Coordinates of C-alpha atoms and ligand atoms in Angstrom, one line a residue:
X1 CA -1.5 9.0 -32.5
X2 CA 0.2 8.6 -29.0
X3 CA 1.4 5.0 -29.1
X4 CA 0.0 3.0 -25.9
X5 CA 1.9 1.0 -23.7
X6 CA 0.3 -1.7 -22.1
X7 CA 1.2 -3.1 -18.6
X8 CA 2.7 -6.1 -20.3
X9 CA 4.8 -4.5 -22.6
X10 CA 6.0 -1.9 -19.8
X11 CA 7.1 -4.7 -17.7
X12 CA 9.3 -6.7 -20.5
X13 CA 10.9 -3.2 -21.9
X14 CA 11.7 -2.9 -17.9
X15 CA 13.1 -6.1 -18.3
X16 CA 14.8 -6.1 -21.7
X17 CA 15.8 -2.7 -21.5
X18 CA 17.0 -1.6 -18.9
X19 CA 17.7 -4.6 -16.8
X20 CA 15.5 -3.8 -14.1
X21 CA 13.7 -6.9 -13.4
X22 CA 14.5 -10.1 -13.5
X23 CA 12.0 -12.9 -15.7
X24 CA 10.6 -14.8 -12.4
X25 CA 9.8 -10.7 -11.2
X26 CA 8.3 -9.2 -14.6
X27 CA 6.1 -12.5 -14.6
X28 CA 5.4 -11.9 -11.0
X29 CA 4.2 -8.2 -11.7
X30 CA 2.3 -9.7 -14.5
X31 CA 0.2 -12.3 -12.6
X32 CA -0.5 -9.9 -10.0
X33 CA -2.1 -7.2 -12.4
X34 CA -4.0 -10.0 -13.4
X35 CA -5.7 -11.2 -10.2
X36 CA -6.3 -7.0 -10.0
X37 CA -8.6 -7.2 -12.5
X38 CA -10.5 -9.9 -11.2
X39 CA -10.8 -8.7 -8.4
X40 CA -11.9 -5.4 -10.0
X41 CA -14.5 -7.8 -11.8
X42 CA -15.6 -8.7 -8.2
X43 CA -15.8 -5.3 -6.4
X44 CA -18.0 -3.4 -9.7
X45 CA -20.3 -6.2 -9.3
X46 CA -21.8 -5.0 -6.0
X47 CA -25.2 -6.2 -5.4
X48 CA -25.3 -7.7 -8.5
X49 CA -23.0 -10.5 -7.3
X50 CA -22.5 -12.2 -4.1
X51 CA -20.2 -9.9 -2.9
X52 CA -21.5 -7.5 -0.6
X53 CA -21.5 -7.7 3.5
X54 CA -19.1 -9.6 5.8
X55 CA -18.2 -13.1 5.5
X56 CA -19.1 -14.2 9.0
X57 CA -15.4 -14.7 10.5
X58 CA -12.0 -12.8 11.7
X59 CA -9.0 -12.2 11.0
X60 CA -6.0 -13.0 13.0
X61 CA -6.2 -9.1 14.4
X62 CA -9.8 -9.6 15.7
X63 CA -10.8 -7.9 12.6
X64 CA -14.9 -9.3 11.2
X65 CA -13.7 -10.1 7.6
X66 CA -15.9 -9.0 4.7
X67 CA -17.1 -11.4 1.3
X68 CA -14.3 -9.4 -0.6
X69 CA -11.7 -9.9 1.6
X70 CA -11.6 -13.2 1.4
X71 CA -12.8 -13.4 -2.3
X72 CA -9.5 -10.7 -3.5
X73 CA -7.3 -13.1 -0.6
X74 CA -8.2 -15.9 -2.9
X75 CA -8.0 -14.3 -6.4
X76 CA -4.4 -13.6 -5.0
X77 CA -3.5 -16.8 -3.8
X78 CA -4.6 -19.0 -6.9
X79 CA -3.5 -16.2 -9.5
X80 CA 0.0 -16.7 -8.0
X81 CA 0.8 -20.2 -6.7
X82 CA 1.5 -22.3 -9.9
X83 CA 3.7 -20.1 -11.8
X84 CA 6.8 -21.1 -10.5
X85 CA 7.7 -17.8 -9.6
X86 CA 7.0 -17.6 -5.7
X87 CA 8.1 -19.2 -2.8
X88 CA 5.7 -17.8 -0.6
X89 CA 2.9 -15.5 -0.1
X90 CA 1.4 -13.4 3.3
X91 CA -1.9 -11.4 3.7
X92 CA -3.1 -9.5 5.7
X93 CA -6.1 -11.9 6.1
X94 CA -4.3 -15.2 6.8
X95 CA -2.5 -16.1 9.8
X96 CA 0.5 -18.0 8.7
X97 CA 2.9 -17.6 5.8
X98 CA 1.8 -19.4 2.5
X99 CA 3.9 -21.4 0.7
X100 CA 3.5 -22.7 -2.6
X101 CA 2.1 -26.0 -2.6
X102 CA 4.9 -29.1 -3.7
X103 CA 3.0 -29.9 -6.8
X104 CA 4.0 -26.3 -8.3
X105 CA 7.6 -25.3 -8.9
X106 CA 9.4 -22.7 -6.7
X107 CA 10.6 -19.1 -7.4
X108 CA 12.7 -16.9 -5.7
X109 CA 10.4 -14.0 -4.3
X110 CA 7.6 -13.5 -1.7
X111 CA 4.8 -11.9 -2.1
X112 CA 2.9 -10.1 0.7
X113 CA -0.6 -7.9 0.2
X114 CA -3.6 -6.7 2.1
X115 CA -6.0 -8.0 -0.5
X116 CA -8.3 -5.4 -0.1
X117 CA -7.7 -2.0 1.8
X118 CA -10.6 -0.1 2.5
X119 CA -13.0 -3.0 3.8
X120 CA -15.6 -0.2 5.5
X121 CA -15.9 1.4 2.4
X122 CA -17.0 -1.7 0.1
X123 CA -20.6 -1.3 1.5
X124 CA -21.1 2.0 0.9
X125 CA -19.5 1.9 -2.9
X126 CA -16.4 4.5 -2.0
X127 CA -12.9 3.6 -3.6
X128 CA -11.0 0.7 -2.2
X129 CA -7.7 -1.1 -3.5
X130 CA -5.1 -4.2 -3.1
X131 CA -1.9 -3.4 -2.2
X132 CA 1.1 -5.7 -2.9
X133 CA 4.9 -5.9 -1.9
X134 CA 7.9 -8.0 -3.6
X135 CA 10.7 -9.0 -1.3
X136 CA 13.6 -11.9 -2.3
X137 CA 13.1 -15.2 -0.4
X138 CA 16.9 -14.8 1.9
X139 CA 19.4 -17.2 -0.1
X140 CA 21.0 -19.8 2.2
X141 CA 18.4 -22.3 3.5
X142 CA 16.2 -24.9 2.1
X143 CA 12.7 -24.6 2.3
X144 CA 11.0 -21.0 3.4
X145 CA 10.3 -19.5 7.0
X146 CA 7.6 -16.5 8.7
X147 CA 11.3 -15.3 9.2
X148 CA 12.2 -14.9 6.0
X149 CA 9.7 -12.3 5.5
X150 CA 11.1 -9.8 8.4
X151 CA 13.4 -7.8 6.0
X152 CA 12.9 -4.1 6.5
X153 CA 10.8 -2.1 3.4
X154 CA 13.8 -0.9 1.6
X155 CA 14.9 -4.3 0.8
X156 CA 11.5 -4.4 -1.2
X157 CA 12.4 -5.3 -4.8
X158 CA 8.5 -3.6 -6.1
X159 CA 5.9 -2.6 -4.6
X160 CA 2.2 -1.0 -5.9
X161 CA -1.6 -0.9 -5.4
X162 CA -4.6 -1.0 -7.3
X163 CA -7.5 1.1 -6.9
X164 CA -11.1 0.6 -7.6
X165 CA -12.3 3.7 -8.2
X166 CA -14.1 5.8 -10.5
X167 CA -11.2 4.2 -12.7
X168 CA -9.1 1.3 -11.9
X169 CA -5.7 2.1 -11.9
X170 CA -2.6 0.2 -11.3
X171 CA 0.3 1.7 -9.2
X172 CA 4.1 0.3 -9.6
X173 CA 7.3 1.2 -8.3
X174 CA 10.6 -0.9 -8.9
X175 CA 13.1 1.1 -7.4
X176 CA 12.7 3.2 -10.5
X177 CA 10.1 5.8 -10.0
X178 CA 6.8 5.4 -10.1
X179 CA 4.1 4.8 -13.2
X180 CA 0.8 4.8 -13.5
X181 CA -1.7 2.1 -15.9
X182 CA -4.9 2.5 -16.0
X183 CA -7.7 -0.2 -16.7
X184 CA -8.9 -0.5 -20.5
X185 CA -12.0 -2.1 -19.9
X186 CA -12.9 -2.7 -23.4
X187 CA -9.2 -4.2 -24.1
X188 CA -8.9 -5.6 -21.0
X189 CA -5.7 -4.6 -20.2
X190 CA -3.7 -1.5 -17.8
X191 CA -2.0 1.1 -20.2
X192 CA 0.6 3.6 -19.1
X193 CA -1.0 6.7 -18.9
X194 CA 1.6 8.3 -16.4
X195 CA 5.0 8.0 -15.2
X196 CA 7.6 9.6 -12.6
X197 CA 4.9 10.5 -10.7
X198 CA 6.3 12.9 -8.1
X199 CA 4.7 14.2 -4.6
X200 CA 4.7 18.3 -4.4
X201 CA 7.3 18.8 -1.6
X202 CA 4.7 21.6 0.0
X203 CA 0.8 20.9 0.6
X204 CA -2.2 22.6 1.9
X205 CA -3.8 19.3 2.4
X206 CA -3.8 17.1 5.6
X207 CA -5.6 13.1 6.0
X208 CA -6.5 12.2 9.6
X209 CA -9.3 10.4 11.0
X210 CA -10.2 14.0 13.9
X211 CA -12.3 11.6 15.7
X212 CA -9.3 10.4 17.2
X213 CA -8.0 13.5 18.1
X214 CA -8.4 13.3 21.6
X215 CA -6.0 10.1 22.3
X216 CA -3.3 11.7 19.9
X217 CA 0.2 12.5 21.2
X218 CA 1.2 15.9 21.8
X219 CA 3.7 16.2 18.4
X220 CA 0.5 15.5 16.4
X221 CA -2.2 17.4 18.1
X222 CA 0.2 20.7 18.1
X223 CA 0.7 19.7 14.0
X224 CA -2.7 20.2 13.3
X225 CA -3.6 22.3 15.6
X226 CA -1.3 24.6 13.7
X227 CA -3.0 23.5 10.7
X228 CA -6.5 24.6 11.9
X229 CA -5.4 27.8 12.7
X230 CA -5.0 28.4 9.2
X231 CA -3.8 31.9 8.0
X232 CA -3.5 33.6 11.5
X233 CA -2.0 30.6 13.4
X234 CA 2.3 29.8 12.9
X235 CA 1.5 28.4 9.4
X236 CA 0.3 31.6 7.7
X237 CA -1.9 29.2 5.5
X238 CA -5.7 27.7 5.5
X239 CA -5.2 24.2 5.1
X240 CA -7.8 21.5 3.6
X241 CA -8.9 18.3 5.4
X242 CA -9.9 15.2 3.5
X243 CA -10.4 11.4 4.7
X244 CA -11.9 8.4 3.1
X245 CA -10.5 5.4 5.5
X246 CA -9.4 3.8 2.9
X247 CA -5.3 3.9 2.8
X248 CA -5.0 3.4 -0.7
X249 CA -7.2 6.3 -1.9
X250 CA -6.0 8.8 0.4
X251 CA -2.2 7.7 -1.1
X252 CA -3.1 7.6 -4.7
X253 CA -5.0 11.6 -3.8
X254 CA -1.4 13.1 -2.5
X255 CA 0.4 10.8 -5.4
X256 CA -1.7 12.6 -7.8
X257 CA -1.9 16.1 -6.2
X258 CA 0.4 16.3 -2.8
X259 CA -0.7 16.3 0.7
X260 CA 0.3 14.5 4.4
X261 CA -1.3 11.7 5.5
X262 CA -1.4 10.2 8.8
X263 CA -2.5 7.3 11.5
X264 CA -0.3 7.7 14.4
X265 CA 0.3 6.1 16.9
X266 CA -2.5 7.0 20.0
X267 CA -3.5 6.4 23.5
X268 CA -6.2 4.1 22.8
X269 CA -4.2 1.2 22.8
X270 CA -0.9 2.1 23.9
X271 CA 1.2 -1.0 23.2
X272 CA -0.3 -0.9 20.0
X273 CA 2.2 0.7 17.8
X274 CA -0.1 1.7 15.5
X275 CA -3.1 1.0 13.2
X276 CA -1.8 -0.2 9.8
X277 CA 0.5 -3.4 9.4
X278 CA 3.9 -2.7 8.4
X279 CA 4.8 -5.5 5.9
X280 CA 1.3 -4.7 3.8
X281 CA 0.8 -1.2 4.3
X282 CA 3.2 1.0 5.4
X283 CA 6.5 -0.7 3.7
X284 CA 4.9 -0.8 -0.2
X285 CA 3.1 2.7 0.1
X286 CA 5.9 4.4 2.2
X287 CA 8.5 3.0 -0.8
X288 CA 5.8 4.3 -3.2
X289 CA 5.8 7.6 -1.7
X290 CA 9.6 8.0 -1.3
X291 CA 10.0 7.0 -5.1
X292 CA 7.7 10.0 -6.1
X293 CA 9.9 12.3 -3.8
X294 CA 8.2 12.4 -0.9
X295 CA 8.7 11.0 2.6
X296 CA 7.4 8.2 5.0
X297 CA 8.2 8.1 8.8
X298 CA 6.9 6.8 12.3
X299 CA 7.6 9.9 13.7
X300 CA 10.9 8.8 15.2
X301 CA 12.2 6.6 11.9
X302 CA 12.2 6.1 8.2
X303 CA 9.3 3.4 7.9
X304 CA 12.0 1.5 5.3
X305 CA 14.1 1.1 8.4
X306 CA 11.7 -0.1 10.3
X307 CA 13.2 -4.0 11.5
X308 CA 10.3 -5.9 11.6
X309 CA 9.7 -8.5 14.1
X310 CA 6.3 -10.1 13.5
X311 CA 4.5 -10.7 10.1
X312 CA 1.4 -8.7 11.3
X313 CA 3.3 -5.8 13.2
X314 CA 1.5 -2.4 13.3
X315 CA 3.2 0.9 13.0
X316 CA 2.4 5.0 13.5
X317 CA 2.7 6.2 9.9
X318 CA 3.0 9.4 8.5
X319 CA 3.5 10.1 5.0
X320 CA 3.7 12.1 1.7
X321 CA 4.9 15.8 1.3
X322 CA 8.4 15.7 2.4
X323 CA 8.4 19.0 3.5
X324 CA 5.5 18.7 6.2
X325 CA 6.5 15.5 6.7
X326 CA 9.7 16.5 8.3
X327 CA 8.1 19.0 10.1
X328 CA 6.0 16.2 11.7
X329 CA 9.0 14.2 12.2
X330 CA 10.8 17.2 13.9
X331 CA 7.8 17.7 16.4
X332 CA 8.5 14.5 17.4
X333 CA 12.1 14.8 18.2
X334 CA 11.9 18.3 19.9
X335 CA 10.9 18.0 23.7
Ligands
AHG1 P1 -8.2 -2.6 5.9 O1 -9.5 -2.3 5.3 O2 -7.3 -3.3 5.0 O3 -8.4 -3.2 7.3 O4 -7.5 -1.2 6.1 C1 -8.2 0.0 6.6 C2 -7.2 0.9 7.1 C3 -6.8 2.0 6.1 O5 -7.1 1.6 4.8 C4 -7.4 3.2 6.5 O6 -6.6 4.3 6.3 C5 -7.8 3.1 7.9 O7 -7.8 1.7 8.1 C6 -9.0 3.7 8.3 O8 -9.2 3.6 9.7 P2 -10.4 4.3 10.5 O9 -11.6 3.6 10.1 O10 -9.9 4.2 11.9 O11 -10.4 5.8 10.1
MN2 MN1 -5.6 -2.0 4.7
MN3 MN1 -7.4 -5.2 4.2

Protein backbone atom coordinates (compact mmCIF):
# COMPACT_ATOMS: atom_id res chain seq x y z
CA UNK A 1 0.00 0.00 0.00
CA UNK A 2 1.12 3.54 -1.10
CA UNK A 3 1.71 5.26 2.22
CA UNK A 4 -0.52 8.61 2.51
CA UNK A 5 0.69 11.83 3.44
CA UNK A 6 -1.52 14.03 5.03
CA UNK A 7 -1.43 17.91 4.84
CA UNK A 8 -0.19 18.00 8.41
CA UNK A 9 2.53 15.71 8.17
CA UNK A 10 3.58 17.35 4.59
CA UNK A 11 3.96 20.61 6.31
CA UNK A 12 6.21 19.43 9.47
CA UNK A 13 8.49 17.13 7.11
CA UNK A 14 8.72 20.65 5.07
CA UNK A 15 9.67 22.00 8.25
CA UNK A 16 11.84 19.37 9.88
CA UNK A 17 13.31 18.27 6.87
CA UNK A 18 14.26 20.41 4.79
CA UNK A 19 14.08 23.60 6.56
CA UNK A 20 11.68 25.24 4.53
CA UNK A 21 9.33 26.73 6.83
CA UNK A 22 9.56 28.17 9.78
CA UNK A 23 7.04 26.87 13.03
CA UNK A 24 4.85 30.25 13.26
CA UNK A 25 4.60 29.43 9.02
CA UNK A 26 3.83 25.52 9.02
CA UNK A 27 1.20 26.39 11.83
CA UNK A 28 0.03 29.23 9.62
CA UNK A 29 -0.39 26.74 6.57
CA UNK A 30 -2.04 24.55 9.01
CA UNK A 31 -4.87 26.82 10.38
CA UNK A 32 -5.57 27.96 7.01
CA UNK A 33 -6.31 24.38 5.48
CA UNK A 34 -8.41 24.28 8.37
CA UNK A 35 -10.80 27.23 7.90
CA UNK A 36 -10.71 25.58 3.95
CA UNK A 37 -12.61 22.92 5.14
CA UNK A 38 -15.08 24.81 6.82
CA UNK A 39 -15.65 26.76 4.48
CA UNK A 40 -15.91 23.67 2.17
CA UNK A 41 -18.61 22.53 4.85
CA UNK A 42 -20.32 25.85 4.01
CA UNK A 43 -20.31 25.97 0.16
CA UNK A 44 -21.61 21.84 -0.24
CA UNK A 45 -24.37 22.83 2.00
CA UNK A 46 -26.15 24.95 -0.73
CA UNK A 47 -29.73 25.28 -0.19
CA UNK A 48 -29.59 23.14 2.57
CA UNK A 49 -28.00 25.86 4.71
CA UNK A 50 -28.27 29.51 4.81
CA UNK A 51 -25.84 30.08 2.44
CA UNK A 52 -27.17 30.76 -0.83
CA UNK A 53 -27.81 34.50 -2.45
CA UNK A 54 -26.13 37.83 -1.64
CA UNK A 55 -25.82 39.26 1.68
CA UNK A 56 -27.34 42.61 1.10
CA UNK A 57 -24.12 44.90 1.13
CA UNK A 58 -20.72 45.93 -0.87
CA UNK A 59 -17.58 45.63 -0.84
CA UNK A 60 -15.03 48.41 -0.84
CA UNK A 61 -14.81 47.95 -4.90
CA UNK A 62 -18.66 48.58 -5.33
CA UNK A 63 -18.84 44.87 -5.53
CA UNK A 64 -22.82 43.35 -3.96
CA UNK A 65 -21.22 40.80 -1.53
CA UNK A 66 -22.79 37.30 -1.47
CA UNK A 67 -23.78 35.02 2.15
CA UNK A 68 -20.41 33.15 1.37
CA UNK A 69 -18.31 35.84 1.05
CA UNK A 70 -18.72 37.03 4.07
CA UNK A 71 -19.28 33.65 5.80
CA UNK A 72 -15.43 32.13 4.17
CA UNK A 73 -14.16 36.16 5.19
CA UNK A 74 -15.15 35.10 8.69
CA UNK A 75 -14.18 31.45 8.81
CA UNK A 76 -10.77 33.10 7.77
CA UNK A 77 -10.50 35.70 10.21
CA UNK A 78 -11.45 33.69 13.41
CA UNK A 79 -9.49 30.43 12.16
CA UNK A 80 -6.44 32.71 12.23
CA UNK A 81 -6.41 35.48 14.87
CA UNK A 82 -5.55 33.71 18.12
CA UNK A 83 -2.73 31.58 17.17
CA UNK A 84 -0.08 33.79 17.76
CA UNK A 85 1.10 33.38 14.45
CA UNK A 86 -0.17 36.57 12.50
CA UNK A 87 0.19 40.05 12.74
CA UNK A 88 -2.27 40.94 10.30
CA UNK A 89 -4.71 39.80 7.79
CA UNK A 90 -6.38 41.62 4.39
CA UNK A 91 -9.37 40.38 2.16
CA UNK A 92 -10.55 41.11 -0.50
CA UNK A 93 -13.89 41.82 1.22
CA UNK A 94 -12.79 44.20 4.02
CA UNK A 95 -11.66 47.63 3.62
CA UNK A 96 -8.83 48.11 5.99
CA UNK A 97 -5.91 45.85 7.13
CA UNK A 98 -6.83 43.49 10.08
CA UNK A 99 -4.74 43.24 12.85
CA UNK A 100 -4.80 40.76 15.42
CA UNK A 101 -6.68 41.82 18.29
CA UNK A 102 -4.30 42.79 21.77
CA UNK A 103 -5.80 39.95 23.72
CA UNK A 104 -3.98 37.30 21.20
CA UNK A 105 -0.26 37.14 20.89
CA UNK A 106 1.53 38.39 17.63
CA UNK A 107 3.42 36.50 14.87
CA UNK A 108 5.57 37.47 12.28
CA UNK A 109 3.52 37.03 8.92
CA UNK A 110 0.46 38.51 7.15
CA UNK A 111 -1.96 36.92 5.70
CA UNK A 112 -4.00 38.21 2.68
CA UNK A 113 -7.00 36.11 0.72
CA UNK A 114 -9.94 36.62 -1.45
CA UNK A 115 -12.09 34.36 0.68
CA UNK A 116 -14.02 33.16 -1.98
CA UNK A 117 -13.22 33.53 -5.79
CA UNK A 118 -15.87 32.69 -8.05
CA UNK A 119 -18.79 34.57 -6.21
CA UNK A 120 -21.15 34.33 -9.64
CA UNK A 121 -20.77 30.90 -9.71
CA UNK A 122 -21.92 29.97 -6.00
CA UNK A 123 -25.63 30.21 -7.20
CA UNK A 124 -25.50 28.24 -9.92
CA UNK A 125 -23.32 25.25 -8.07
CA UNK A 126 -20.09 25.58 -10.54
CA UNK A 127 -16.50 25.28 -8.80
CA UNK A 128 -15.36 28.20 -6.73
CA UNK A 129 -12.19 28.55 -4.24
CA UNK A 130 -10.22 30.72 -1.55
CA UNK A 131 -7.10 31.86 -2.44
CA UNK A 132 -4.50 32.80 0.19
CA UNK A 133 -0.96 34.61 0.21
CA UNK A 134 1.90 34.63 3.00
CA UNK A 135 4.11 37.66 3.15
CA UNK A 136 6.64 38.62 6.35
CA UNK A 137 5.32 41.57 8.44
CA UNK A 138 8.79 44.20 7.36
CA UNK A 139 11.11 44.03 10.53
CA UNK A 140 11.93 47.52 11.99
CA UNK A 141 8.73 49.09 13.49
CA UNK A 142 6.41 48.46 16.21
CA UNK A 143 3.08 47.79 15.66
CA UNK A 144 1.82 46.95 11.78
CA UNK A 145 0.75 49.35 8.84
CA UNK A 146 -1.63 48.92 5.16
CA UNK A 147 2.02 49.72 4.18
CA UNK A 148 3.50 46.87 5.30
CA UNK A 149 1.52 44.84 3.01
CA UNK A 150 2.86 46.67 -0.41
CA UNK A 151 5.78 44.15 -0.96
CA UNK A 152 5.80 43.00 -4.54
CA UNK A 153 4.60 38.95 -5.13
CA UNK A 154 7.98 37.49 -5.15
CA UNK A 155 8.68 38.39 -1.69
CA UNK A 156 5.62 35.96 -0.93
CA UNK A 157 6.88 33.34 1.52
CA UNK A 158 3.64 30.67 0.32
CA UNK A 159 0.98 31.00 -1.50
CA UNK A 160 -2.14 28.48 -2.56
CA UNK A 161 -5.90 28.00 -3.13
CA UNK A 162 -8.63 25.81 -2.44
CA UNK A 163 -11.10 24.60 -4.70
CA UNK A 164 -14.60 23.43 -4.19
CA UNK A 165 -15.23 21.37 -6.85
CA UNK A 166 -16.29 18.02 -7.75
CA UNK A 167 -13.29 17.40 -5.18
CA UNK A 168 -11.87 19.77 -2.75
CA UNK A 169 -8.42 20.15 -3.31
CA UNK A 170 -5.76 22.15 -1.60
CA UNK A 171 -3.02 24.01 -3.73
CA UNK A 172 0.45 25.03 -1.99
CA UNK A 173 3.56 26.50 -3.15
CA UNK A 174 6.49 27.48 -0.72
CA UNK A 175 9.03 28.49 -3.02
CA UNK A 176 9.51 24.79 -3.56
CA UNK A 177 7.28 23.68 -6.30
CA UNK A 178 3.96 23.02 -6.08
CA UNK A 179 1.78 19.94 -4.38
CA UNK A 180 -1.40 19.02 -4.52
CA UNK A 181 -3.89 17.51 -1.25
CA UNK A 182 -6.96 16.50 -1.76
CA UNK A 183 -9.99 16.47 0.78
CA UNK A 184 -10.54 12.98 2.60
CA UNK A 185 -13.97 13.53 3.52
CA UNK A 186 -14.31 10.51 5.58
CA UNK A 187 -10.88 11.30 7.46
CA UNK A 188 -11.34 14.72 7.44
CA UNK A 189 -8.12 15.68 6.44
CA UNK A 190 -6.13 16.90 2.75
CA UNK A 191 -3.68 14.09 1.60
CA UNK A 192 -0.85 14.50 -0.96
CA UNK A 193 -1.98 13.09 -3.94
CA UNK A 194 0.37 15.13 -6.33
CA UNK A 195 3.47 17.05 -6.27
CA UNK A 196 5.84 19.19 -8.68
CA UNK A 197 3.01 19.90 -10.56
CA UNK A 198 4.33 21.54 -13.71
CA UNK A 199 2.48 23.70 -16.59
CA UNK A 200 3.04 22.16 -20.32
CA UNK A 201 5.24 25.02 -21.82
CA UNK A 202 2.89 24.66 -25.25
CA UNK A 203 -1.09 24.64 -25.16
CA UNK A 204 -4.00 24.41 -27.48
CA UNK A 205 -6.13 25.93 -24.77
CA UNK A 206 -6.97 29.75 -24.26
CA UNK A 207 -9.49 31.35 -21.05
CA UNK A 208 -10.99 34.69 -21.88
CA UNK A 209 -14.30 36.11 -21.10
CA UNK A 210 -15.05 36.93 -25.61
CA UNK A 211 -17.71 39.11 -24.46
CA UNK A 212 -15.30 41.53 -23.84
CA UNK A 213 -13.69 41.35 -26.95
CA UNK A 214 -14.64 44.47 -28.31
CA UNK A 215 -12.90 46.88 -25.58
CA UNK A 216 -9.67 44.66 -25.80
CA UNK A 217 -6.31 46.20 -26.80
CA UNK A 218 -4.86 45.59 -30.00
CA UNK A 219 -1.89 42.96 -28.67
CA UNK A 220 -4.77 40.81 -27.38
CA UNK A 221 -7.36 40.95 -29.95
CA UNK A 222 -4.55 40.03 -32.80
CA UNK A 223 -3.50 36.98 -30.01
CA UNK A 224 -6.67 35.44 -30.35
CA UNK A 225 -7.58 36.34 -33.35
CA UNK A 226 -4.65 34.22 -34.39
CA UNK A 227 -6.05 31.62 -32.21
CA UNK A 228 -9.44 31.51 -33.94
CA UNK A 229 -8.00 31.10 -37.10
CA UNK A 230 -6.94 27.83 -36.09
CA UNK A 231 -5.06 25.61 -38.62
CA UNK A 232 -5.01 28.00 -41.65
CA UNK A 233 -4.32 31.27 -39.71
CA UNK A 234 -0.21 32.08 -38.47
CA UNK A 235 -0.70 29.41 -35.67
CA UNK A 236 -1.07 26.29 -37.90
CA UNK A 237 -3.20 24.93 -34.93
CA UNK A 238 -7.13 24.77 -33.84
CA UNK A 239 -7.14 26.03 -30.48
CA UNK A 240 -9.86 25.21 -27.66
CA UNK A 241 -11.79 27.93 -25.68
CA UNK A 242 -12.94 27.33 -22.05
CA UNK A 243 -14.24 29.91 -19.25
CA UNK A 244 -15.83 29.48 -16.02
CA UNK A 245 -15.40 33.10 -14.30
CA UNK A 246 -14.13 31.75 -11.64
CA UNK A 247 -10.04 32.47 -11.39
CA UNK A 248 -9.34 29.65 -9.35
CA UNK A 249 -10.78 26.88 -11.55
CA UNK A 250 -9.64 28.13 -14.76
CA UNK A 251 -5.84 28.06 -12.80
CA UNK A 252 -6.18 24.77 -11.20
CA UNK A 253 -7.50 23.43 -15.28
CA UNK A 254 -3.96 24.75 -16.98
CA UNK A 255 -2.11 23.55 -13.48
CA UNK A 256 -3.47 20.18 -14.20
CA UNK A 257 -3.45 20.08 -18.00
CA UNK A 258 -1.66 23.56 -19.55
CA UNK A 259 -3.36 26.42 -21.18
CA UNK A 260 -3.24 30.60 -21.20
CA UNK A 261 -5.38 32.40 -19.18
CA UNK A 262 -6.29 35.87 -19.38
CA UNK A 263 -8.22 39.28 -18.03
CA UNK A 264 -6.51 42.18 -19.59
CA UNK A 265 -6.51 45.14 -19.11
CA UNK A 266 -9.61 46.91 -21.59
CA UNK A 267 -11.26 50.01 -22.62
CA UNK A 268 -14.08 49.82 -20.50
CA UNK A 269 -12.66 51.49 -17.78
CA UNK A 270 -9.44 52.78 -18.77
CA UNK A 271 -7.76 53.85 -15.56
CA UNK A 272 -8.66 50.66 -14.35
CA UNK A 273 -5.67 48.60 -14.63
CA UNK A 274 -7.43 45.69 -14.62
CA UNK A 275 -10.10 43.34 -13.24
CA UNK A 276 -8.41 41.08 -10.50
CA UNK A 277 -6.61 42.64 -7.35
CA UNK A 278 -3.04 42.13 -7.33
CA UNK A 279 -2.17 41.26 -3.58
CA UNK A 280 -5.19 38.38 -3.63
CA UNK A 281 -5.22 37.19 -7.05
CA UNK A 282 -2.69 37.81 -9.31
CA UNK A 283 0.56 37.68 -6.80
CA UNK A 284 -0.44 33.96 -5.11
CA UNK A 285 -1.66 32.39 -8.48
CA UNK A 286 1.03 34.08 -10.72
CA UNK A 287 3.78 32.57 -7.95
CA UNK A 288 1.77 29.35 -8.23
CA UNK A 289 2.01 29.28 -11.83
CA UNK A 290 5.75 30.27 -12.15
CA UNK A 291 6.59 27.47 -9.57
CA UNK A 292 4.96 24.81 -11.92
CA UNK A 293 7.05 26.35 -14.89
CA UNK A 294 4.96 28.51 -16.39
CA UNK A 295 4.74 32.27 -16.61
CA UNK A 296 2.60 35.26 -15.28
CA UNK A 297 2.76 38.86 -16.81
CA UNK A 298 0.76 42.22 -17.26
CA UNK A 299 1.68 42.26 -20.64
CA UNK A 300 4.52 44.75 -20.06
CA UNK A 301 5.95 43.10 -16.53
CA UNK A 302 6.42 40.02 -14.43
CA UNK A 303 3.25 40.27 -12.14
CA UNK A 304 5.98 39.34 -9.10
CA UNK A 305 7.43 42.67 -9.90
CA UNK A 306 4.67 44.37 -9.90
CA UNK A 307 5.29 47.34 -6.83
CA UNK A 308 2.14 47.63 -5.42
CA UNK A 309 0.78 50.82 -4.17
CA UNK A 310 -2.66 50.22 -2.79
CA UNK A 311 -4.05 47.14 -0.85
CA UNK A 312 -6.90 46.69 -3.44
CA UNK A 313 -4.89 47.53 -6.73
CA UNK A 314 -6.09 45.78 -9.87
CA UNK A 315 -3.88 44.52 -12.60
CA UNK A 316 -4.13 43.02 -16.55
CA UNK A 317 -3.06 39.42 -15.99
CA UNK A 318 -2.06 36.99 -18.20
CA UNK A 319 -0.91 33.64 -17.23
CA UNK A 320 0.13 29.92 -17.52
CA UNK A 321 1.96 28.28 -20.58
CA UNK A 322 5.18 30.06 -20.74
CA UNK A 323 5.50 29.67 -24.21
CA UNK A 324 2.21 31.53 -25.29
CA UNK A 325 2.62 33.54 -22.57
CA UNK A 326 5.68 35.22 -23.97
CA UNK A 327 4.22 35.37 -27.10
CA UNK A 328 1.43 37.49 -25.48
CA UNK A 329 3.99 39.45 -23.65
CA UNK A 330 5.95 40.05 -27.03
CA UNK A 331 2.71 41.44 -28.80
CA UNK A 332 2.66 43.86 -26.30
CA UNK A 333 6.08 45.15 -26.65
CA UNK A 334 6.24 45.10 -30.58
CA UNK A 335 4.59 48.42 -32.07
P1 LIG B 1 -14.47 37.32 -7.18
O1 LIG B 1 -15.59 36.35 -7.21
O2 LIG B 1 -13.49 37.05 -6.07
O3 LIG B 1 -14.91 38.75 -7.24
O4 LIG B 1 -13.55 37.07 -8.47
C1 LIG B 1 -14.14 36.87 -9.74
C2 LIG B 1 -13.12 37.08 -10.77
C3 LIG B 1 -12.34 35.85 -11.18
O5 LIG B 1 -12.47 34.76 -10.34
C4 LIG B 1 -12.85 35.52 -12.55
O6 LIG B 1 -11.80 35.08 -13.37
C5 LIG B 1 -13.43 36.81 -13.05
O7 LIG B 1 -13.76 37.57 -11.92
C6 LIG B 1 -14.65 36.62 -13.90
O8 LIG B 1 -15.04 37.82 -14.41
P2 LIG B 1 -16.18 37.98 -15.52
O9 LIG B 1 -17.47 37.71 -14.81
O10 LIG B 1 -16.02 39.40 -15.97
O11 LIG B 1 -15.90 36.99 -16.62
MN1 LIG C 1 -11.63 36.53 -6.91
MN1 LIG D 1 -13.82 37.04 -3.94
Amino acid sequence: MTERISFTRYLVEQQRDHGRIPPQLRLLLEVVGRACKRIALAVNKGDLGDVMGTAGSENVQGEVQKKLDIIANETLIEANEWGGHLAAMASEEMEGIYLVPNRYPQGEYLLLFDPLDGSSNIDVNVSIGTIFSVLKKPEGHPGVHESDFLQPGHQQVAAGYCIYGPQTTLVLTVGDGVAMFTLDREQGSFVLTRENIRIPEDTKEFAINMSNMRHWDAPVRRYIDECLAGETGPRGKNFNMRWIASMVADVHRILMRGGIFMYPWDQREPNKPGKLRLMYEANPMGWLVEQAGGAATNGKERILDVQPTQLHQRVSVILGSKNEVERVTRYHQEP
